[in-house]
Amino acid sequence: MSHAPTGVMERPSPASPSPKSSLGSRSLPRLAPLGFAVVSIALGVGLSLAAGWESRIQWGMISALFFLAISYVTTTVVENQRQAKDRLATSVMWVCFLIAVVPLASLLWTTIVRGAERLDGYFLTHSMAGVLGSEASGGVYHALIGTLEQVGIATVISAPLGLLTAVYLVEYGKGSLARAVTFFVDVMTGIPSIVAGLFILSIMLIANLEPSGLMGALALTILMIPVVVRSTEEMLKLVPNELREASLALGIPKWRTILKVVLPTAIGGITTGVMLAIARIAGETAPIILLVFGSQLINTNPFEGAQSSLPFYIYEQYKIGEAASYDRAWAAALVLIAFVMILNLVARGIARWKAPQH
């Protein structure tokens, strides 16, 4: 009978993995929140109809309460209380998100449906010259030209000033001057648009100037500069200091480091901030009413004579109170939304094109 060599040790067989505990194996499927939402909506709508409530807002609120309760109770029973609290917090965030998004989506959908009925090539290429408020003709061309010129002038003035101010505050700003600039930027951020319009109006009255698109653009500039400064400042602070130090270690001057390293790194966020500032001023009406006065005619010269703008056109048409004017107001609102959306898409394209390649 043969025996194994005494110097050879038998390798022990690997231990079989211990089964997971029942607590760790009990978990809800990934699609459980969707199921909770379906059940909650059914219960909320059913209870509301049984109670005779016709408001869809009430239906949504009751469904949200059912969703929170079902999520918490089911998770507590199936998993544990710790996971239930985590799921409850997540559910509250989703409910808050929907509460914020639903009115916005409803407004956007209503604007698209109402505005698309009147929006066509004729509407975009004709003005309101000689058109009565009750007539179905007329267009938005003169207001579109005014908005493009006024927002363009404000952007040309605000973007460089805001960018240079932010660079100073982040890269050079120290002492009392930097604190003073920061203070005035904070104050300007909270200025109402009507105050900016009144400020430019006082200058017009002192200098005996006539209403024009330029005056409106100057008021929009006051509103736009602090937004550009704040957004650009935050983007510049996100640039790692190691990039600055590496550039300076190579003997490159600081101004060239800012121009070639810092700004290209933050160009995406800076462009987005400028577009947010443009969206902020594109819908302002009060300064335009005070300083531009509005016009039914096409005026392509922003330095002389009254002009119109899309926000002023919407206000003007709504004030008329006729069915045809309401249709023109909705169509102009859709044009304004499309204008801001196109600007944002262009900004994202420029930011991606100019972003540093890794």
CSV table of C-alpha atoms in Angstrom, one decimal:
chain,number,residue,atom,x,y,z
A,1,MET,CA,0.0,0.0,0.0
A,2,SER,CA,1.6,3.3,-1.2
A,3,HIS,CA,1.8,6.4,1.0
A,4,ALA,CA,2.1,10.0,0.1
A,5,PRO,CA,5.5,11.5,0.5
A,6,THR,CA,6.0,12.9,4.0
A,7,GLY,CA,7.3,16.3,2.6
A,8,VAL,CA,4.2,17.0,0.6
A,9,MET,CA,1.3,18.7,2.3
A,10,GLU,CA,-2.2,18.3,1.1
A,11,ARG,CA,-3.7,21.6,0.0
A,12,PRO,CA,-6.9,22.3,1.9
A,13,SER,CA,-10.0,22.6,-0.2
A,14,PRO,CA,-11.3,26.3,-0.4
A,15,ALA,CA,-14.0,27.0,2.0
A,16,SER,CA,-17.4,27.5,0.4
A,17,PRO,CA,-18.6,31.1,0.5
A,18,SER,CA,-20.9,31.7,3.4
A,19,PRO,CA,-24.4,32.6,2.4
A,20,LYS,CA,-25.4,36.2,2.6
A,21,SER,CA,-27.4,37.2,5.6
A,22,SER,CA,-31.1,37.6,5.1
A,23,LEU,CA,-30.8,41.3,5.9
A,24,GLY,CA,-28.3,41.9,3.1
A,25,SER,CA,-30.2,39.9,0.5
A,26,ARG,CA,-33.5,41.7,1.0
A,27,SER,CA,-33.6,44.7,-1.3
A,28,LEU,CA,-36.1,46.3,-3.5
A,29,PRO,CA,-35.7,46.1,-7.3
A,30,ARG,CA,-34.4,49.0,-9.2
A,31,LEU,CA,-37.8,49.8,-10.8
A,32,ALA,CA,-39.5,49.9,-7.4
A,33,PRO,CA,-39.8,53.7,-7.4
A,34,LEU,CA,-41.6,53.6,-10.7
A,35,GLY,CA,-44.0,51.1,-9.3
A,36,PHE,CA,-44.5,53.3,-6.2
A,37,ALA,CA,-45.2,56.2,-8.5
A,38,VAL,CA,-47.8,54.3,-10.5
A,39,VAL,CA,-49.6,53.1,-7.4
A,40,SER,CA,-49.5,56.5,-5.8
A,41,ILE,CA,-50.9,58.3,-8.9
A,42,ALA,CA,-53.7,55.7,-9.1
A,43,LEU,CA,-54.5,56.1,-5.4
A,44,GLY,CA,-54.3,59.9,-5.5
A,45,VAL,CA,-56.5,60.3,-8.6
A,46,GLY,CA,-59.0,57.7,-7.3
A,47,LEU,CA,-59.3,59.3,-3.9
A,48,SER,CA,-59.7,62.8,-5.4
A,49,LEU,CA,-62.4,61.6,-7.8
A,50,ALA,CA,-64.2,59.9,-5.0
A,51,ALA,CA,-64.1,63.0,-2.9
A,52,GLY,CA,-65.3,65.2,-5.8
A,53,TRP,CA,-62.1,67.2,-6.1
A,54,GLU,CA,-61.6,68.6,-9.6
A,55,SER,CA,-58.3,70.4,-9.2
A,56,ARG,CA,-55.4,68.6,-10.8
A,57,ILE,CA,-53.1,70.3,-8.3
A,58,GLN,CA,-54.8,68.5,-5.5
A,59,TRP,CA,-54.5,65.3,-7.4
A,60,GLY,CA,-50.8,65.8,-7.7
A,61,MET,CA,-50.2,66.8,-4.1
A,62,ILE,CA,-52.2,63.8,-2.7
A,63,SER,CA,-50.3,61.5,-5.1
A,64,ALA,CA,-47.0,62.9,-3.9
A,65,LEU,CA,-48.0,62.2,-0.3
A,66,PHE,CA,-49.0,58.6,-1.2
A,67,PHE,CA,-45.6,58.2,-3.0
A,68,LEU,CA,-43.6,59.3,0.1
A,69,ALA,CA,-45.6,57.2,2.5
A,70,ILE,CA,-45.5,54.0,0.3
A,71,SER,CA,-41.8,54.4,-0.4
A,72,TYR,CA,-41.0,54.8,3.3
A,73,VAL,CA,-43.2,52.0,4.6
A,74,THR,CA,-42.3,49.5,1.9
A,75,THR,CA,-38.6,50.1,2.2
A,76,THR,CA,-38.8,49.8,6.0
A,77,VAL,CA,-40.6,46.4,5.7
A,78,VAL,CA,-38.4,44.9,3.0
A,79,GLU,CA,-35.0,46.4,3.7
A,80,ASN,CA,-34.4,48.3,6.9
A,81,GLN,CA,-35.2,51.7,8.5
A,82,ARG,CA,-31.8,53.2,7.5
A,83,GLN,CA,-32.5,52.5,3.8
A,84,ALA,CA,-36.0,53.7,4.3
A,85,LYS,CA,-34.8,57.1,5.5
A,86,ASP,CA,-32.4,57.3,2.6
A,87,ARG,CA,-35.2,56.5,0.1
A,88,LEU,CA,-37.5,59.0,1.8
A,89,ALA,CA,-34.9,61.8,1.4
A,90,THR,CA,-34.5,60.8,-2.2
A,91,SER,CA,-38.2,60.8,-2.8
A,92,VAL,CA,-38.6,64.2,-1.2
A,93,MET,CA,-36.0,65.6,-3.6
A,94,TRP,CA,-37.8,64.1,-6.6
A,95,VAL,CA,-41.1,65.5,-5.5
A,96,CYS,CA,-39.6,68.9,-5.0
A,97,PHE,CA,-38.0,68.7,-8.5
A,98,LEU,CA,-41.3,67.8,-10.1
A,99,ILE,CA,-43.1,70.6,-8.2
A,100,ALA,CA,-40.5,73.0,-9.7
A,101,VAL,CA,-40.6,71.5,-13.2
A,102,VAL,CA,-44.3,71.0,-13.8
A,103,PRO,CA,-45.2,74.7,-13.9
A,104,LEU,CA,-42.3,75.5,-16.1
A,105,ALA,CA,-43.2,72.6,-18.5
A,106,SER,CA,-46.8,73.7,-18.5
A,107,LEU,CA,-45.8,77.3,-19.3
A,108,LEU,CA,-43.5,76.2,-22.1
A,109,TRP,CA,-46.1,73.8,-23.5
A,110,THR,CA,-48.8,76.5,-23.4
A,111,THR,CA,-46.5,79.0,-25.1
A,112,ILE,CA,-45.6,76.5,-27.9
A,113,VAL,CA,-49.3,75.6,-28.5
A,114,ARG,CA,-50.6,79.1,-28.5
A,115,GLY,CA,-47.7,80.7,-30.3
A,116,ALA,CA,-47.4,78.2,-33.1
A,117,GLU,CA,-50.9,79.1,-34.3
A,118,ARG,CA,-49.7,82.6,-35.3
A,119,LEU,CA,-46.0,82.1,-35.9
A,120,ASP,CA,-45.1,81.9,-39.6
A,121,GLY,CA,-42.9,83.6,-42.2
A,122,TYR,CA,-45.2,86.5,-42.5
A,123,PHE,CA,-45.2,87.2,-38.8
A,124,LEU,CA,-41.4,87.2,-38.7
A,125,THR,CA,-40.9,89.5,-41.7
A,126,HIS,CA,-43.5,92.2,-41.2
A,127,SER,CA,-44.0,95.0,-38.6
A,128,MET,CA,-47.1,96.6,-37.1
A,129,ALA,CA,-46.9,99.7,-39.2
A,130,GLY,CA,-50.5,100.7,-40.2
A,131,VAL,CA,-52.0,97.6,-38.5
A,132,LEU,CA,-54.9,98.0,-36.0
A,133,GLY,CA,-54.9,96.0,-32.9
A,134,SER,CA,-58.0,94.1,-33.8
A,135,GLU,CA,-56.6,93.1,-37.2
A,136,ALA,CA,-55.1,89.6,-37.7
A,137,SER,CA,-52.2,90.9,-39.8
A,138,GLY,CA,-49.0,92.4,-38.6
A,139,GLY,CA,-45.7,90.9,-37.4
A,140,VAL,CA,-42.8,91.1,-35.0
A,141,TYR,CA,-40.0,92.0,-37.3
A,142,HIS,CA,-39.4,95.5,-35.9
A,143,ALA,CA,-39.4,94.2,-32.3
A,144,LEU,CA,-37.0,91.4,-33.2
A,145,ILE,CA,-34.6,93.9,-34.8
A,146,GLY,CA,-34.8,96.1,-31.7
A,147,THR,CA,-34.1,93.2,-29.3
A,148,LEU,CA,-31.1,92.0,-31.4
A,149,GLU,CA,-29.5,95.5,-31.4
A,150,GLN,CA,-30.2,96.4,-27.8
A,151,VAL,CA,-29.0,93.0,-26.4
A,152,GLY,CA,-26.1,93.0,-28.8
A,153,ILE,CA,-24.9,96.5,-27.7
A,154,ALA,CA,-25.3,95.6,-24.0
A,155,THR,CA,-23.3,92.4,-24.5
A,156,VAL,CA,-20.5,94.2,-26.3
A,157,ILE,CA,-20.2,96.6,-23.4
A,158,SER,CA,-20.9,94.2,-20.5
A,159,ALA,CA,-18.9,91.1,-21.5
A,160,PRO,CA,-15.4,92.8,-21.6
A,161,LEU,CA,-16.1,94.9,-18.5
A,162,GLY,CA,-17.4,92.0,-16.6
A,163,LEU,CA,-14.5,89.7,-17.7
A,164,LEU,CA,-11.8,92.2,-16.9
A,165,THR,CA,-13.4,93.0,-13.5
A,166,ALA,CA,-13.6,89.3,-12.6
A,167,VAL,CA,-9.9,88.7,-13.7
A,168,TYR,CA,-8.9,91.6,-11.5
A,169,LEU,CA,-10.8,90.3,-8.4
A,170,VAL,CA,-9.5,86.8,-8.7
A,171,GLU,CA,-5.9,87.3,-10.0
A,172,TYR,CA,-4.9,90.8,-8.7
A,173,GLY,CA,-7.5,92.1,-6.3
A,174,LYS,CA,-6.3,92.9,-2.8
A,175,GLY,CA,-6.9,95.6,-0.3
A,176,SER,CA,-9.6,98.2,-0.1
A,177,LEU,CA,-10.1,98.6,-3.9
A,178,ALA,CA,-11.0,95.0,-4.3
A,179,ARG,CA,-13.4,95.1,-1.4
A,180,ALA,CA,-15.0,98.2,-2.8
A,181,VAL,CA,-15.4,96.6,-6.2
A,182,THR,CA,-16.9,93.4,-4.7
A,183,PHE,CA,-19.3,95.5,-2.6
A,184,PHE,CA,-20.6,97.5,-5.6
A,185,VAL,CA,-20.9,94.3,-7.7
A,186,ASP,CA,-23.1,92.8,-4.9
A,187,VAL,CA,-25.2,95.9,-4.8
A,188,MET,CA,-25.7,96.0,-8.5
A,189,THR,CA,-26.7,92.3,-8.5
A,190,GLY,CA,-29.9,93.2,-6.5
A,191,ILE,CA,-30.8,96.4,-8.4
A,192,PRO,CA,-34.4,96.2,-9.9
A,193,SER,CA,-34.6,96.8,-13.6
A,194,ILE,CA,-36.8,99.8,-13.1
A,195,VAL,CA,-34.1,101.5,-11.0
A,196,ALA,CA,-31.5,101.0,-13.8
A,197,GLY,CA,-34.0,102.5,-16.2
A,198,LEU,CA,-34.6,105.5,-14.0
A,199,PHE,CA,-30.8,106.0,-13.7
A,200,ILE,CA,-30.4,106.2,-17.4
A,201,LEU,CA,-33.6,108.3,-17.7
A,202,SER,CA,-32.1,110.9,-15.3
A,203,ILE,CA,-29.0,111.1,-17.5
A,204,MET,CA,-31.2,111.5,-20.6
A,205,LEU,CA,-33.1,114.4,-18.9
A,206,ILE,CA,-29.9,116.1,-17.8
A,207,ALA,CA,-28.2,115.8,-21.1
A,208,ASN,CA,-31.4,116.4,-23.1
A,209,LEU,CA,-31.1,113.1,-25.0
A,210,GLU,CA,-33.9,111.5,-27.1
A,211,PRO,CA,-35.2,108.0,-26.5
A,212,SER,CA,-33.3,105.4,-28.6
A,213,GLY,CA,-32.2,101.8,-28.5
A,214,LEU,CA,-28.8,102.8,-27.2
A,215,MET,CA,-30.4,104.2,-24.0
A,216,GLY,CA,-32.2,101.0,-23.4
A,217,ALA,CA,-29.0,99.0,-24.1
A,218,LEU,CA,-27.2,101.1,-21.4
A,219,ALA,CA,-29.8,100.2,-18.8
A,220,LEU,CA,-29.5,96.5,-19.8
A,221,THR,CA,-25.7,96.9,-19.4
A,222,ILE,CA,-26.2,97.9,-15.8
A,223,LEU,CA,-28.2,94.7,-15.2
A,224,MET,CA,-25.9,92.4,-17.1
A,225,ILE,CA,-22.5,93.4,-15.7
A,226,PRO,CA,-22.8,92.0,-12.2
A,227,VAL,CA,-24.1,88.7,-13.6
A,228,VAL,CA,-21.1,88.4,-15.9
A,229,VAL,CA,-18.7,89.4,-13.1
A,230,ARG,CA,-20.1,86.9,-10.6
A,231,SER,CA,-20.3,83.9,-13.0
A,232,THR,CA,-16.8,84.6,-14.4
A,233,GLU,CA,-15.3,85.0,-11.0
A,234,GLU,CA,-16.6,81.6,-9.9
A,235,MET,CA,-15.3,80.0,-13.0
A,236,LEU,CA,-11.8,81.5,-12.6
A,237,LYS,CA,-11.7,80.3,-9.0
A,238,LEU,CA,-12.2,76.7,-10.2
A,239,VAL,CA,-9.1,76.8,-12.3
A,240,PRO,CA,-6.4,74.8,-10.3
A,241,ASN,CA,-3.6,76.9,-8.9
A,242,GLU,CA,-1.1,74.2,-10.1
A,243,LEU,CA,-1.7,75.3,-13.7
A,244,ARG,CA,-0.8,78.9,-12.8
A,245,GLU,CA,2.2,77.8,-10.8
A,246,ALA,CA,3.5,75.6,-13.6
A,247,SER,CA,3.2,78.4,-16.1
A,248,LEU,CA,4.9,80.9,-13.9
A,249,ALA,CA,7.7,78.4,-13.1
A,250,LEU,CA,8.5,78.4,-16.8
A,251,GLY,CA,9.1,82.1,-16.7
A,252,ILE,CA,5.9,83.1,-18.4
A,253,PRO,CA,4.5,86.5,-17.3
A,254,LYS,CA,1.4,86.5,-15.2
A,255,TRP,CA,-0.7,88.4,-17.8
A,256,ARG,CA,0.2,85.8,-20.4
A,257,THR,CA,-0.5,83.0,-18.0
A,258,ILE,CA,-4.0,84.4,-17.5
A,259,LEU,CA,-4.5,84.9,-21.2
A,260,LYS,CA,-3.2,81.5,-22.4
A,261,VAL,CA,-3.8,79.2,-19.5
A,262,VAL,CA,-6.5,80.5,-17.1
A,263,LEU,CA,-9.0,81.9,-19.5
A,264,PRO,CA,-8.9,78.9,-22.0
A,265,THR,CA,-9.4,76.5,-19.1
A,266,ALA,CA,-12.5,78.4,-17.8
A,267,ILE,CA,-13.9,79.4,-21.2
A,268,GLY,CA,-16.8,77.0,-21.0
A,269,GLY,CA,-18.1,78.3,-17.8
A,270,ILE,CA,-17.4,81.9,-18.8
A,271,THR,CA,-19.4,81.5,-22.0
A,272,THR,CA,-22.3,79.9,-20.1
A,273,GLY,CA,-22.3,82.8,-17.6
A,274,VAL,CA,-22.4,85.4,-20.4
A,275,MET,CA,-25.3,83.5,-22.0
A,276,LEU,CA,-27.2,83.5,-18.6
A,277,ALA,CA,-26.6,87.2,-18.4
A,278,ILE,CA,-28.0,87.7,-21.9
A,279,ALA,CA,-31.1,85.6,-21.0
A,280,ARG,CA,-31.4,87.7,-17.9
A,281,ILE,CA,-31.7,91.0,-19.9
A,282,ALA,CA,-33.5,89.7,-23.0
A,283,GLY,CA,-36.9,89.7,-21.2
A,284,GLU,CA,-36.7,93.0,-19.5
A,285,THR,CA,-39.6,95.4,-20.2
A,286,ALA,CA,-39.4,98.2,-17.7
A,287,PRO,CA,-36.2,99.9,-19.0
A,288,ILE,CA,-37.4,99.6,-22.6
A,289,ILE,CA,-40.7,101.3,-21.7
A,290,LEU,CA,-38.9,104.2,-20.1
A,291,LEU,CA,-36.0,104.7,-22.5
A,292,VAL,CA,-37.0,103.3,-25.9
A,293,PHE,CA,-40.7,104.2,-25.9
A,294,GLY,CA,-41.6,101.5,-28.5
A,295,SER,CA,-42.4,102.0,-32.1
A,296,GLN,CA,-44.7,100.3,-34.7
A,297,LEU,CA,-42.2,101.1,-37.5
A,298,ILE,CA,-38.9,99.4,-38.4
A,299,ASN,CA,-36.0,101.3,-37.0
A,300,THR,CA,-32.6,99.7,-37.7
A,301,ASN,CA,-30.7,102.6,-36.1
A,302,PRO,CA,-30.3,102.1,-32.4
A,303,PHE,CA,-28.7,105.5,-31.9
A,304,GLU,CA,-31.6,107.6,-33.0
A,305,GLY,CA,-35.4,107.4,-32.7
A,306,ALA,CA,-37.7,105.1,-30.7
A,307,GLN,CA,-37.5,101.3,-31.1
A,308,SER,CA,-39.4,98.3,-30.0
A,309,SER,CA,-38.3,95.0,-28.5
A,310,LEU,CA,-39.8,91.6,-28.0
A,311,PRO,CA,-40.8,92.0,-24.3
A,312,PHE,CA,-42.2,95.5,-25.0
A,313,TYR,CA,-44.1,94.0,-28.0
A,314,ILE,CA,-45.6,91.3,-25.9
A,315,TYR,CA,-46.7,93.8,-23.2
A,316,GLU,CA,-48.1,96.1,-25.9
A,317,GLN,CA,-50.1,93.4,-27.7
A,318,TYR,CA,-51.5,92.1,-24.4
A,319,LYS,CA,-52.6,95.5,-23.3
A,320,ILE,CA,-54.7,95.9,-26.5
A,321,GLY,CA,-57.0,93.2,-25.3
A,322,GLU,CA,-58.1,91.8,-28.7
A,323,ALA,CA,-58.1,88.2,-29.7
A,324,ALA,CA,-55.7,88.9,-32.6
A,325,SER,CA,-53.4,90.8,-30.3
A,326,TYR,CA,-53.3,88.0,-27.8
A,327,ASP,CA,-52.3,85.6,-30.6
A,328,ARG,CA,-49.5,88.0,-31.6
A,329,ALA,CA,-48.3,88.2,-28.0
A,330,TRP,CA,-48.1,84.4,-27.6
A,331,ALA,CA,-46.2,84.1,-30.9
A,332,ALA,CA,-43.8,86.8,-29.8
A,333,ALA,CA,-43.3,85.0,-26.5
A,334,LEU,CA,-42.4,81.9,-28.4
A,335,VAL,CA,-39.9,83.8,-30.6
A,336,LEU,CA,-38.3,85.2,-27.4
A,337,ILE,CA,-38.0,81.7,-25.9
A,338,ALA,CA,-36.5,80.4,-29.2
A,339,PHE,CA,-34.1,83.4,-29.2
A,340,VAL,CA,-32.7,82.6,-25.8
A,341,MET,CA,-32.6,78.8,-26.6
A,342,ILE,CA,-30.6,79.4,-29.8
A,343,LEU,CA,-28.1,81.6,-27.9
A,344,ASN,CA,-27.6,78.9,-25.3
A,345,LEU,CA,-27.0,76.3,-28.0
A,346,VAL,CA,-24.5,78.5,-29.8
A,347,ALA,CA,-22.7,79.2,-26.5
A,348,ARG,CA,-22.4,75.5,-25.7
A,349,GLY,CA,-21.0,74.9,-29.2
A,350,ILE,CA,-18.4,77.7,-28.8
A,351,ALA,CA,-17.5,76.5,-25.3
A,352,ARG,CA,-16.9,73.0,-26.5
A,353,TRP,CA,-14.9,74.2,-29.5
A,354,LYS,CA,-12.7,76.5,-27.4
A,355,ALA,CA,-12.3,74.1,-24.5
A,356,PRO,CA,-8.8,72.9,-23.9
A,357,GLN,CA,-8.1,69.4,-25.3
A,358,HIS,CA,-6.9,66.7,-22.9
